[in-house]
Tab-separated table of C-alpha atoms in Angstrom:
chain	number	residue	atom	x	y	z
W	287	UNK	CA	-17.132	3.052	-9.923
W	288	UNK	CA	-15.389	0.973	-7.301
W	289	UNK	CA	-13.005	-1.510	-8.880
W	290	UNK	CA	-11.658	-3.227	-5.778
W	291	UNK	CA	-14.385	-3.772	-3.238
W	292	UNK	CA	-13.878	-4.873	0.304
W	293	UNK	CA	-16.634	-6.048	2.574
W	294	UNK	CA	-17.473	-5.317	5.217
W	295	UNK	CA	-16.078	-1.845	5.817
W	296	UNK	CA	-15.974	-2.487	9.560
W	297	UNK	CA	-15.807	-5.901	11.184
W	298	UNK	CA	-15.977	-6.709	14.852
W	299	UNK	CA	-15.087	-10.152	16.105
W	300	UNK	CA	-14.360	-11.784	19.407
W	301	UNK	CA	-11.036	-13.006	20.631
W	302	UNK	CA	-10.484	-16.456	19.138
W	303	UNK	CA	-13.563	-16.398	16.912
W	304	UNK	CA	-12.744	-17.071	13.247
W	305	UNK	CA	-13.422	-14.219	10.880
W	306	UNK	CA	-13.355	-13.863	7.098
W	307	UNK	CA	-12.764	-10.682	5.161
W	308	UNK	CA	-13.654	-10.500	1.507
W	309	UNK	CA	-12.333	-8.695	-1.527
W	310	UNK	CA	-13.690	-8.605	-5.048
W	311	UNK	CA	-12.428	-6.906	-8.180
W	312	UNK	CA	-13.879	-5.926	-11.520
W	313	UNK	CA	-10.510	-5.341	-13.172
W	314	UNK	CA	-9.808	-8.959	-14.122
W	315	UNK	CA	-6.350	-8.593	-12.620
W	316	UNK	CA	-4.212	-11.654	-12.162
W	317	UNK	CA	-2.522	-10.568	-8.970
W	318	UNK	CA	-4.322	-9.962	-5.681
W	319	UNK	CA	-2.754	-8.914	-2.397
W	320	UNK	CA	-3.640	-8.736	1.260
W	321	UNK	CA	-1.971	-6.129	3.428
W	322	UNK	CA	-2.294	-5.554	7.156
W	323	UNK	CA	-1.990	-1.972	8.322
W	324	UNK	CA	-1.894	-1.095	11.987
W	325	UNK	CA	-2.353	2.432	13.198
W	326	UNK	CA	0.444	4.762	12.090
W	327	UNK	CA	2.362	1.903	10.494
W	328	UNK	CA	3.224	0.869	6.973
W	329	UNK	CA	0.974	-1.569	5.160
W	330	UNK	CA	2.541	-4.978	5.690
W	331	UNK	CA	2.273	-7.541	2.933
W	332	UNK	CA	0.724	-10.774	4.228
W	333	UNK	CA	0.497	-12.727	0.975
W	334	UNK	CA	-0.439	-12.459	-2.650
W	335	UNK	CA	-1.885	-14.592	-5.406
W	336	UNK	CA	-0.640	-14.721	-8.937
W	337	UNK	CA	-3.641	-16.343	-10.549
W	338	UNK	CA	-4.068	-19.437	-8.369
W	339	UNK	CA	-0.485	-19.480	-7.159
W	340	UNK	CA	-0.338	-18.522	-3.512
W	341	UNK	CA	2.712	-16.637	-2.242
W	342	UNK	CA	3.054	-16.308	1.494
W	343	UNK	CA	5.397	-13.836	3.141
W	344	UNK	CA	7.883	-15.571	5.423
W	345	UNK	CA	6.772	-13.669	8.507
W	346	UNK	CA	3.018	-14.015	8.035
W	347	UNK	CA	1.600	-15.953	10.992
W	348	UNK	CA	-0.092	-19.287	10.348
W	349	UNK	CA	-3.203	-17.782	11.884
W	350	UNK	CA	-3.739	-15.970	8.578
W	351	UNK	CA	-4.976	-17.946	5.604
W	352	UNK	CA	-6.324	-16.969	2.225
W	353	UNK	CA	-8.521	-18.369	-0.501
W	354	UNK	CA	-8.991	-17.323	-4.077
W	355	UNK	CA	-11.843	-19.337	-5.592
W	356	UNK	CA	-11.777	-17.399	-8.867
W	357	UNK	CA	-10.188	-14.373	-10.499
W	358	UNK	CA	-12.646	-11.931	-9.009
W	359	UNK	CA	-12.678	-12.924	-5.368
W	360	UNK	CA	-10.118	-13.313	-2.628
W	361	UNK	CA	-10.712	-14.000	1.047
W	362	UNK	CA	-8.653	-13.470	4.161
W	363	UNK	CA	-9.362	-15.915	6.956
W	364	UNK	CA	-8.125	-15.261	10.454
W	365	UNK	CA	-8.510	-18.548	12.272
W	366	UNK	CA	-8.167	-17.360	15.861
W	367	UNK	CA	-8.003	-13.576	16.048
W	368	UNK	CA	-5.991	-12.085	18.833
W	369	UNK	CA	-6.051	-8.547	20.135
W	370	UNK	CA	-2.910	-7.862	18.127
W	371	UNK	CA	-4.709	-8.642	14.898
W	372	UNK	CA	-6.891	-5.580	15.174
W	373	UNK	CA	-5.935	-3.526	12.140
W	374	UNK	CA	-7.009	-2.236	8.767
W	375	UNK	CA	-6.823	-4.962	6.147
W	376	UNK	CA	-6.239	-3.748	2.620
W	377	UNK	CA	-6.821	-5.706	-0.544
W	378	UNK	CA	-5.056	-4.682	-3.729
W	379	UNK	CA	-4.853	-5.931	-7.287
W	380	UNK	CA	-2.462	-5.585	-10.183
W	381	UNK	CA	-2.246	-6.713	-13.763
W	382	UNK	CA	0.578	-8.873	-15.033
W	383	UNK	CA	2.724	-6.216	-16.667
W	384	UNK	CA	5.630	-5.109	-14.526
W	385	UNK	CA	4.841	-1.423	-14.710
W	386	UNK	CA	1.224	-1.655	-13.673
W	387	UNK	CA	0.145	0.031	-10.492
W	388	UNK	CA	-1.646	-1.400	-7.494
W	389	UNK	CA	-5.352	-0.736	-7.163
W	390	UNK	CA	-6.439	-0.669	-3.546
W	391	UNK	CA	-9.781	-1.255	-1.945
W	392	UNK	CA	-10.984	0.997	0.857
W	393	UNK	CA	-10.065	-1.578	3.452
W	394	UNK	CA	-11.790	-3.451	6.248
W	395	UNK	CA	-11.200	-2.171	9.753
W	396	UNK	CA	-11.109	-5.171	12.069
W	397	UNK	CA	-11.734	-4.850	15.783
W	398	UNK	CA	-11.142	-7.735	18.180
W	399	UNK	CA	-12.994	-7.683	21.478
S	67	UNK	CA	15.620	-8.033	2.230
S	68	UNK	CA	14.687	-4.747	0.821
S	69	UNK	CA	13.531	-1.893	2.981
S	70	UNK	CA	12.060	1.493	2.377
S	71	UNK	CA	12.771	4.230	4.880
S	72	UNK	CA	10.827	7.396	5.415
S	73	UNK	CA	12.778	9.364	8.011
S	74	UNK	CA	10.064	11.903	8.772
S	75	UNK	CA	7.123	10.548	10.732
S	76	UNK	CA	5.223	13.817	10.676
S	77	UNK	CA	5.592	17.090	8.787
S	78	UNK	CA	3.647	20.316	9.159
S	79	UNK	CA	3.670	22.949	6.431
S	80	UNK	CA	1.740	26.124	5.786
S	81	UNK	CA	-0.665	26.234	2.901
S	82	UNK	CA	1.120	27.558	-0.152
S	83	UNK	CA	4.549	26.525	1.080
S	84	UNK	CA	6.717	23.998	-0.685
S	85	UNK	CA	6.945	20.394	0.447
S	86	UNK	CA	9.536	17.660	0.313
S	87	UNK	CA	8.990	14.193	1.754
S	88	UNK	CA	12.001	11.953	2.008
S	89	UNK	CA	12.297	8.317	0.986
S	90	UNK	CA	15.299	6.024	0.879
S	91	UNK	CA	15.359	2.547	-0.587
S	92	UNK	CA	17.860	-0.184	-0.038
S	93	UNK	CA	17.340	-2.817	-2.704
S	94	UNK	CA	18.186	-3.163	-6.323
S	95	UNK	CA	20.338	-1.439	-8.847
S	96	UNK	CA	17.228	-0.506	-10.804
S	97	UNK	CA	14.411	-0.184	-8.327
S	98	UNK	CA	10.785	0.304	-9.143
S	99	UNK	CA	9.589	3.057	-6.827
S	100	UNK	CA	6.227	4.567	-6.012
S	101	UNK	CA	4.570	7.202	-3.907
S	102	UNK	CA	1.067	6.585	-2.599
S	103	UNK	CA	-1.255	8.833	-0.614
S	104	UNK	CA	-3.791	7.661	1.930
S	105	UNK	CA	-6.616	9.726	3.367
S	106	UNK	CA	-8.042	8.677	6.748
S	107	UNK	CA	-9.959	5.409	6.564
S	108	UNK	CA	-9.254	4.949	2.877
S	109	UNK	CA	-7.144	2.788	0.645
S	110	UNK	CA	-3.984	4.013	-1.026
S	111	UNK	CA	-3.934	6.079	-4.193
S	112	UNK	CA	-0.958	6.166	-6.527
S	113	UNK	CA	0.650	9.597	-6.932
S	114	UNK	CA	3.505	8.628	-9.228
S	115	UNK	CA	5.951	5.883	-10.111
S	116	UNK	CA	9.479	5.444	-11.374
S	117	UNK	CA	10.718	2.503	-13.397
S	118	UNK	CA	13.477	3.892	-15.578
S	119	UNK	CA	14.375	6.816	-17.792
S	120	UNK	CA	13.981	10.396	-16.707
S	121	UNK	CA	14.846	10.638	-13.031
S	122	UNK	CA	12.303	13.398	-12.437
S	123	UNK	CA	8.805	11.996	-12.621
S	124	UNK	CA	5.574	13.913	-12.612
S	125	UNK	CA	2.496	12.690	-10.834
S	126	UNK	CA	-1.039	13.663	-10.114
S	127	UNK	CA	-2.145	16.627	-8.001
S	128	UNK	CA	0.984	18.609	-8.849
S	129	UNK	CA	3.422	16.203	-7.175
S	130	UNK	CA	6.787	15.210	-8.563
S	131	UNK	CA	9.612	12.984	-7.354
S	132	UNK	CA	13.257	12.721	-8.189
S	133	UNK	CA	15.182	9.461	-8.278
S	134	UNK	CA	18.790	9.824	-7.147
S	135	UNK	CA	20.728	6.586	-7.411
S	136	UNK	CA	23.808	8.014	-5.686
S	137	UNK	CA	21.737	8.782	-2.610
S	138	UNK	CA	19.336	5.829	-2.871
S	139	UNK	CA	16.565	8.357	-2.581
S	140	UNK	CA	13.229	9.041	-4.172
S	141	UNK	CA	11.947	12.224	-2.544
S	142	UNK	CA	8.487	13.586	-3.208
S	143	UNK	CA	7.997	17.297	-3.810
S	144	UNK	CA	5.273	19.810	-4.384
S	145	UNK	CA	5.950	23.510	-4.965
S	146	UNK	CA	2.784	24.800	-3.292
S	147	UNK	CA	0.798	22.732	-0.832
S	148	UNK	CA	-2.993	22.874	-0.632
S	149	UNK	CA	-5.044	22.135	2.478
S	150	UNK	CA	-6.469	19.077	0.726
S	151	UNK	CA	-2.981	17.552	0.577
S	152	UNK	CA	-3.150	16.728	4.286
S	153	UNK	CA	-2.880	12.934	4.385
S	154	UNK	CA	-0.488	10.064	4.966
S	155	UNK	CA	2.163	9.524	2.301
S	156	UNK	CA	3.844	6.208	1.644
S	157	UNK	CA	6.880	5.426	-0.424
S	158	UNK	CA	7.019	1.900	-1.829
S	159	UNK	CA	9.363	-0.357	-3.734
S	160	UNK	CA	8.398	-3.186	-6.045
S	161	UNK	CA	10.284	-6.456	-6.330
S	162	UNK	CA	8.690	-8.821	-8.813
S	163	UNK	CA	5.045	-8.864	-7.834
S	164	UNK	CA	5.693	-7.794	-4.256
S	165	UNK	CA	5.360	-4.237	-3.026
S	166	UNK	CA	6.968	-3.083	0.204
S	167	UNK	CA	5.992	0.147	1.901
S	168	UNK	CA	7.766	2.620	4.113
S	169	UNK	CA	6.299	3.590	7.463
S	170	UNK	CA	4.728	6.701	6.057
S	171	UNK	CA	4.877	10.444	6.622
S	172	UNK	CA	1.846	12.220	8.007
S	173	UNK	CA	1.357	15.652	6.480
S	174	UNK	CA	-0.496	18.432	8.293
S	175	UNK	CA	-1.288	21.623	6.409
S	176	UNK	CA	-1.941	24.762	8.424
S	177	UNK	CA	-3.718	27.851	7.076
């Protein structure tokens, strides 16, 4: 059974048109992450939530925003997608103990036309 | 800032041969280290992790990794590779609640 679910699997948007990617989890984990992964590159941490506390990476562009309305859901909003934002976006979760692993969703592949 | 380096972008091995994927970390006297595997179009799956204790850790699918503080390395090994092991492999380091990944090594397995 899927525990971290990302929808949609594939998303196509237009240059400059806002887009939202969603992630839900059934693990009741406190920590949720958004990673951006471009082709043949490492997943790059954009930000993470510890409960409601939002933690932005210093080099994450302002164009990327996130919302976490409750424990189960987390959203990635790209306000004005550029061609360079085309990538796989991975959501992950983790419990609060230090030695807990990340659980990843299958990702959303974003294309920008 | 911490960084994780995977020197080998791509490795090709024959099925049944042994495998070693290299990883070097740069942060922390006691790092938390991980190896993940990613199949095409999928999320990442944890193979194994190291927090402390025995420097040789066993993982799933017959993988193991050895932590060597003197070399700042955490190399992944498998004695006999199967065709289904073809995938992208990522080394990662944890700092607090943040996980940072290396650039990955793509493994091709030939018959």
